[in-house]
Each structure stands twice: as structure tokens, then as C-alpha cells.
């Protein structure tokens, strides 16, 4: 006679994994927009630095270009005044440094530091 033990997951184990997955999903959904906004800023920095019209490094022109692009993508964490411009032999390198605080639960916040650059 073959006696086999049952295998599987218990109801309490299943509920525990559901809670862990739900907390991970909530945190992920709250943090994703900040990372998407950072990716958008990097994309704009790279596009502006590759454009030959801005190779001279004129601050006003670069700020205007970034301001227009940021308005389209609703980038609100930095302003055109926050951009650091470094002139190189082949053009310009744009960068910025900013911090975003995202409330997670009650008084628990996620503090994210970003440093987008056109390199």
C-alpha cells in the first residue's frame, strides 16, 4: 500500500503570500511614476545635448527647450533653472540633482534621490 503525504499550500500560507504580493504591488505602483519621470528627464537631456542648435551651451536656449519638453510630459520635479550645463569639446552635458519624497503608508515615506544626466 502506497501512502503519500499531501503537498500544497495551506490557507494561512496562501493568505500570507497574497498580503506580501499586495504590499509589493502597492509600493511598486507608488514608486513607478517617479522612475518614469526620471527616465523622461534623461530622455529630454539626451535629446537636447545631441541637438546641434544647443552645442554653443547658451543657457537661455537650453532652458527654453527643456521647459517646453517638460511641459509636454508634465515634468514637475525640476525646473529649467535646476539644470547644470557643462560645455565639452563635442557639445554640452546636461545634468540635475533632485530628491522626491513619496508617502507610502501613514508617516512612512520613500525618499528617492535622482541624478539624471545626458551622458
PDB file of C-alpha atoms in Angstrom, residues 17-119:
ATOM      1  CA  UNK A  17       1.719  35.287   0.175  1.00  0.00           C
ATOM      2  CA  UNK A  18      -1.250  37.351  -1.040  1.00  0.00           C
ATOM      3  CA  UNK A  19      -0.502  40.026   1.597  1.00  0.00           C
ATOM      4  CA  UNK A  20       3.200  40.110   0.666  1.00  0.00           C
ATOM      5  CA  UNK A  21       2.341  40.376  -3.031  1.00  0.00           C
ATOM      6  CA  UNK A  22      -0.232  43.136  -2.375  1.00  0.00           C
ATOM      7  CA  UNK A  23       2.228  45.214  -0.332  1.00  0.00           C
ATOM      8  CA  UNK A  24       4.877  44.810  -3.032  1.00  0.00           C
ATOM      9  CA  UNK A  25       2.392  45.827  -5.732  1.00  0.00           C
ATOM     10  CA  UNK A  26       1.250  48.911  -3.809  1.00  0.00           C
ATOM     11  CA  UNK A  27       4.839  50.058  -3.230  1.00  0.00           C
ATOM     12  CA  UNK A  28       5.676  49.386  -6.868  1.00  0.00           C
ATOM     13  CA  UNK A  29       2.671  51.354  -8.137  1.00  0.00           C
ATOM     14  CA  UNK A  30       3.572  54.304  -5.916  1.00  0.00           C
ATOM     15  CA  UNK A  31       7.267  54.363  -6.899  1.00  0.00           C
ATOM     16  CA  UNK A  32       6.871  53.692 -10.641  1.00  0.00           C
ATOM     17  CA  UNK A  33       5.777  57.251 -11.597  1.00  0.00           C
ATOM     18  CA  UNK A  34       8.904  58.755 -10.003  1.00  0.00           C
ATOM     19  CA  UNK A  35      11.163  56.427 -12.005  1.00  0.00           C
ATOM     20  CA  UNK A  36       9.181  57.097 -15.188  1.00  0.00           C
ATOM     21  CA  UNK A  37       9.566  60.850 -14.654  1.00  0.00           C
ATOM     22  CA  UNK A  38      13.316  60.414 -14.160  1.00  0.00           C
ATOM     23  CA  UNK A  39      13.518  58.429 -17.406  1.00  0.00           C
ATOM     24  CA  UNK A  40      11.617  61.219 -19.167  1.00  0.00           C
ATOM     25  CA  UNK A  41      14.066  63.831 -17.858  1.00  0.00           C
ATOM     26  CA  UNK A  42      17.026  61.731 -19.051  1.00  0.00           C
ATOM     27  CA  UNK A  43      15.406  61.388 -22.474  1.00  0.00           C
ATOM     28  CA  UNK A  44      14.968  65.163 -22.746  1.00  0.00           C
ATOM     29  CA  UNK A  45      18.531  65.836 -21.582  1.00  0.00           C
ATOM     30  CA  UNK A  46      19.936  63.447 -24.204  1.00  0.00           C
ATOM     31  CA  UNK A  47      17.790  64.917 -26.982  1.00  0.00           C
ATOM     32  CA  UNK A  48      18.804  68.482 -26.141  1.00  0.00           C
ATOM     33  CA  UNK A  49      22.509  67.648 -25.791  1.00  0.00           C
ATOM     34  CA  UNK A  50      22.526  65.861 -29.176  1.00  0.00           C
ATOM     35  CA  UNK A  51      20.827  68.767 -30.961  1.00  0.00           C
ATOM     36  CA  UNK A  52      23.406  70.857 -32.821  1.00  0.00           C
ATOM     37  CA  UNK A  53      21.384  74.048 -32.156  1.00  0.00           C
ATOM     38  CA  UNK A  54      22.370  73.864 -28.481  1.00  0.00           C
ATOM     39  CA  UNK A  55      26.055  72.946 -28.929  1.00  0.00           C
ATOM     40  CA  UNK A  56      27.072  76.501 -28.017  1.00  0.00           C
ATOM     41  CA  UNK A  57      25.735  75.973 -24.484  1.00  0.00           C
ATOM     42  CA  UNK A  58      23.517  79.069 -24.403  1.00  0.00           C
ATOM     43  CA  UNK A  59      21.699  78.674 -21.087  1.00  0.00           C
ATOM     44  CA  UNK A  60      18.548  80.559 -22.123  1.00  0.00           C
ATOM     45  CA  UNK A  61      18.031  78.412 -25.231  1.00  0.00           C
ATOM     46  CA  UNK A  62      18.596  75.163 -23.309  1.00  0.00           C
ATOM     47  CA  UNK A  63      16.236  76.235 -20.523  1.00  0.00           C
ATOM     48  CA  UNK A  64      13.541  77.164 -23.040  1.00  0.00           C
ATOM     49  CA  UNK A  65      13.904  73.851 -24.872  1.00  0.00           C
ATOM     50  CA  UNK A  66      13.748  71.845 -21.655  1.00  0.00           C
ATOM     51  CA  UNK A  67      10.817  73.909 -20.367  1.00  0.00           C
ATOM     52  CA  UNK A  68       8.781  73.174 -23.485  1.00  0.00           C
ATOM     53  CA  UNK A  69       9.601  69.466 -23.404  1.00  0.00           C
ATOM     54  CA  UNK A  70       8.913  69.256 -19.672  1.00  0.00           C
ATOM     55  CA  UNK A  71       5.543  70.941 -20.086  1.00  0.00           C
ATOM     56  CA  UNK A  72       4.504  68.370 -22.692  1.00  0.00           C
ATOM     57  CA  UNK A  73       5.487  65.417 -20.457  1.00  0.00           C
ATOM     58  CA  UNK A  74       4.311  67.137 -17.249  1.00  0.00           C
ATOM     59  CA  UNK A  75       7.724  67.030 -15.586  1.00  0.00           C
ATOM     60  CA  UNK A  76       7.255  68.953 -12.347  1.00  0.00           C
ATOM     61  CA  UNK A  77      10.088  67.804 -10.074  1.00  0.00           C
ATOM     62  CA  UNK A  78      12.704  70.097 -11.600  1.00  0.00           C
ATOM     63  CA  UNK A  79      12.546  73.428 -13.337  1.00  0.00           C
ATOM     64  CA  UNK A  80      14.765  74.652 -16.173  1.00  0.00           C
ATOM     65  CA  UNK A  81      16.735  76.699 -13.595  1.00  0.00           C
ATOM     66  CA  UNK A  82      17.815  73.448 -11.863  1.00  0.00           C
ATOM     67  CA  UNK A  83      19.757  72.206 -14.888  1.00  0.00           C
ATOM     68  CA  UNK A  84      23.563  72.174 -14.693  1.00  0.00           C
ATOM     69  CA  UNK A  85      25.226  72.740 -18.054  1.00  0.00           C
ATOM     70  CA  UNK A  86      28.770  71.579 -18.718  1.00  0.00           C
ATOM     71  CA  UNK A  87      30.421  72.502 -22.007  1.00  0.00           C
ATOM     72  CA  UNK A  88      32.591  69.825 -23.569  1.00  0.00           C
ATOM     73  CA  UNK A  89      34.580  69.673 -26.779  1.00  0.00           C
ATOM     74  CA  UNK A  90      31.746  67.987 -28.671  1.00  0.00           C
ATOM     75  CA  UNK A  91      28.804  69.909 -27.198  1.00  0.00           C
ATOM     76  CA  UNK A  92      27.103  70.127 -23.833  1.00  0.00           C
ATOM     77  CA  UNK A  93      26.342  67.739 -20.987  1.00  0.00           C
ATOM     78  CA  UNK A  94      23.160  68.405 -19.030  1.00  0.00           C
ATOM     79  CA  UNK A  95      22.555  67.137 -15.522  1.00  0.00           C
ATOM     80  CA  UNK A  96      20.412  67.794 -12.470  1.00  0.00           C
ATOM     81  CA  UNK A  97      20.100  66.518  -8.921  1.00  0.00           C
ATOM     82  CA  UNK A  98      16.801  66.248  -7.093  1.00  0.00           C
ATOM     83  CA  UNK A  99      15.022  64.342  -4.345  1.00  0.00           C
ATOM     84  CA  UNK A 100      11.473  63.049  -4.393  1.00  0.00           C
ATOM     85  CA  UNK A 101       9.511  62.049  -1.292  1.00  0.00           C
ATOM     86  CA  UNK A 102       6.645  59.645  -1.814  1.00  0.00           C
ATOM     87  CA  UNK A 103       4.240  58.870   1.038  1.00  0.00           C
ATOM     88  CA  UNK A 104       3.723  55.121   1.357  1.00  0.00           C
ATOM     89  CA  UNK A 105       1.684  54.413   4.497  1.00  0.00           C
ATOM     90  CA  UNK A 106       0.757  56.957   7.190  1.00  0.00           C
ATOM     91  CA  UNK A 107       4.069  58.543   8.243  1.00  0.00           C
ATOM     92  CA  UNK A 108       6.293  56.223   6.185  1.00  0.00           C
ATOM     93  CA  UNK A 109       7.834  57.949   3.154  1.00  0.00           C
ATOM     94  CA  UNK A 110      10.144  56.770   0.418  1.00  0.00           C
ATOM     95  CA  UNK A 111      12.921  59.287  -0.225  1.00  0.00           C
ATOM     96  CA  UNK A 112      14.352  58.843  -3.722  1.00  0.00           C
ATOM     97  CA  UNK A 113      17.466  60.685  -4.913  1.00  0.00           C
ATOM     98  CA  UNK A 114      17.896  61.088  -8.668  1.00  0.00           C
ATOM     99  CA  UNK A 115      20.774  62.412 -10.739  1.00  0.00           C
ATOM    100  CA  UNK A 116      19.748  62.387 -14.420  1.00  0.00           C
ATOM    101  CA  UNK A 117      22.431  63.258 -16.944  1.00  0.00           C
ATOM    102  CA  UNK A 118      22.733  63.376 -20.711  1.00  0.00           C
ATOM    103  CA  UNK A 119      25.851  61.180 -20.760  1.00  0.00           C
TER     104      UNK A 119
END
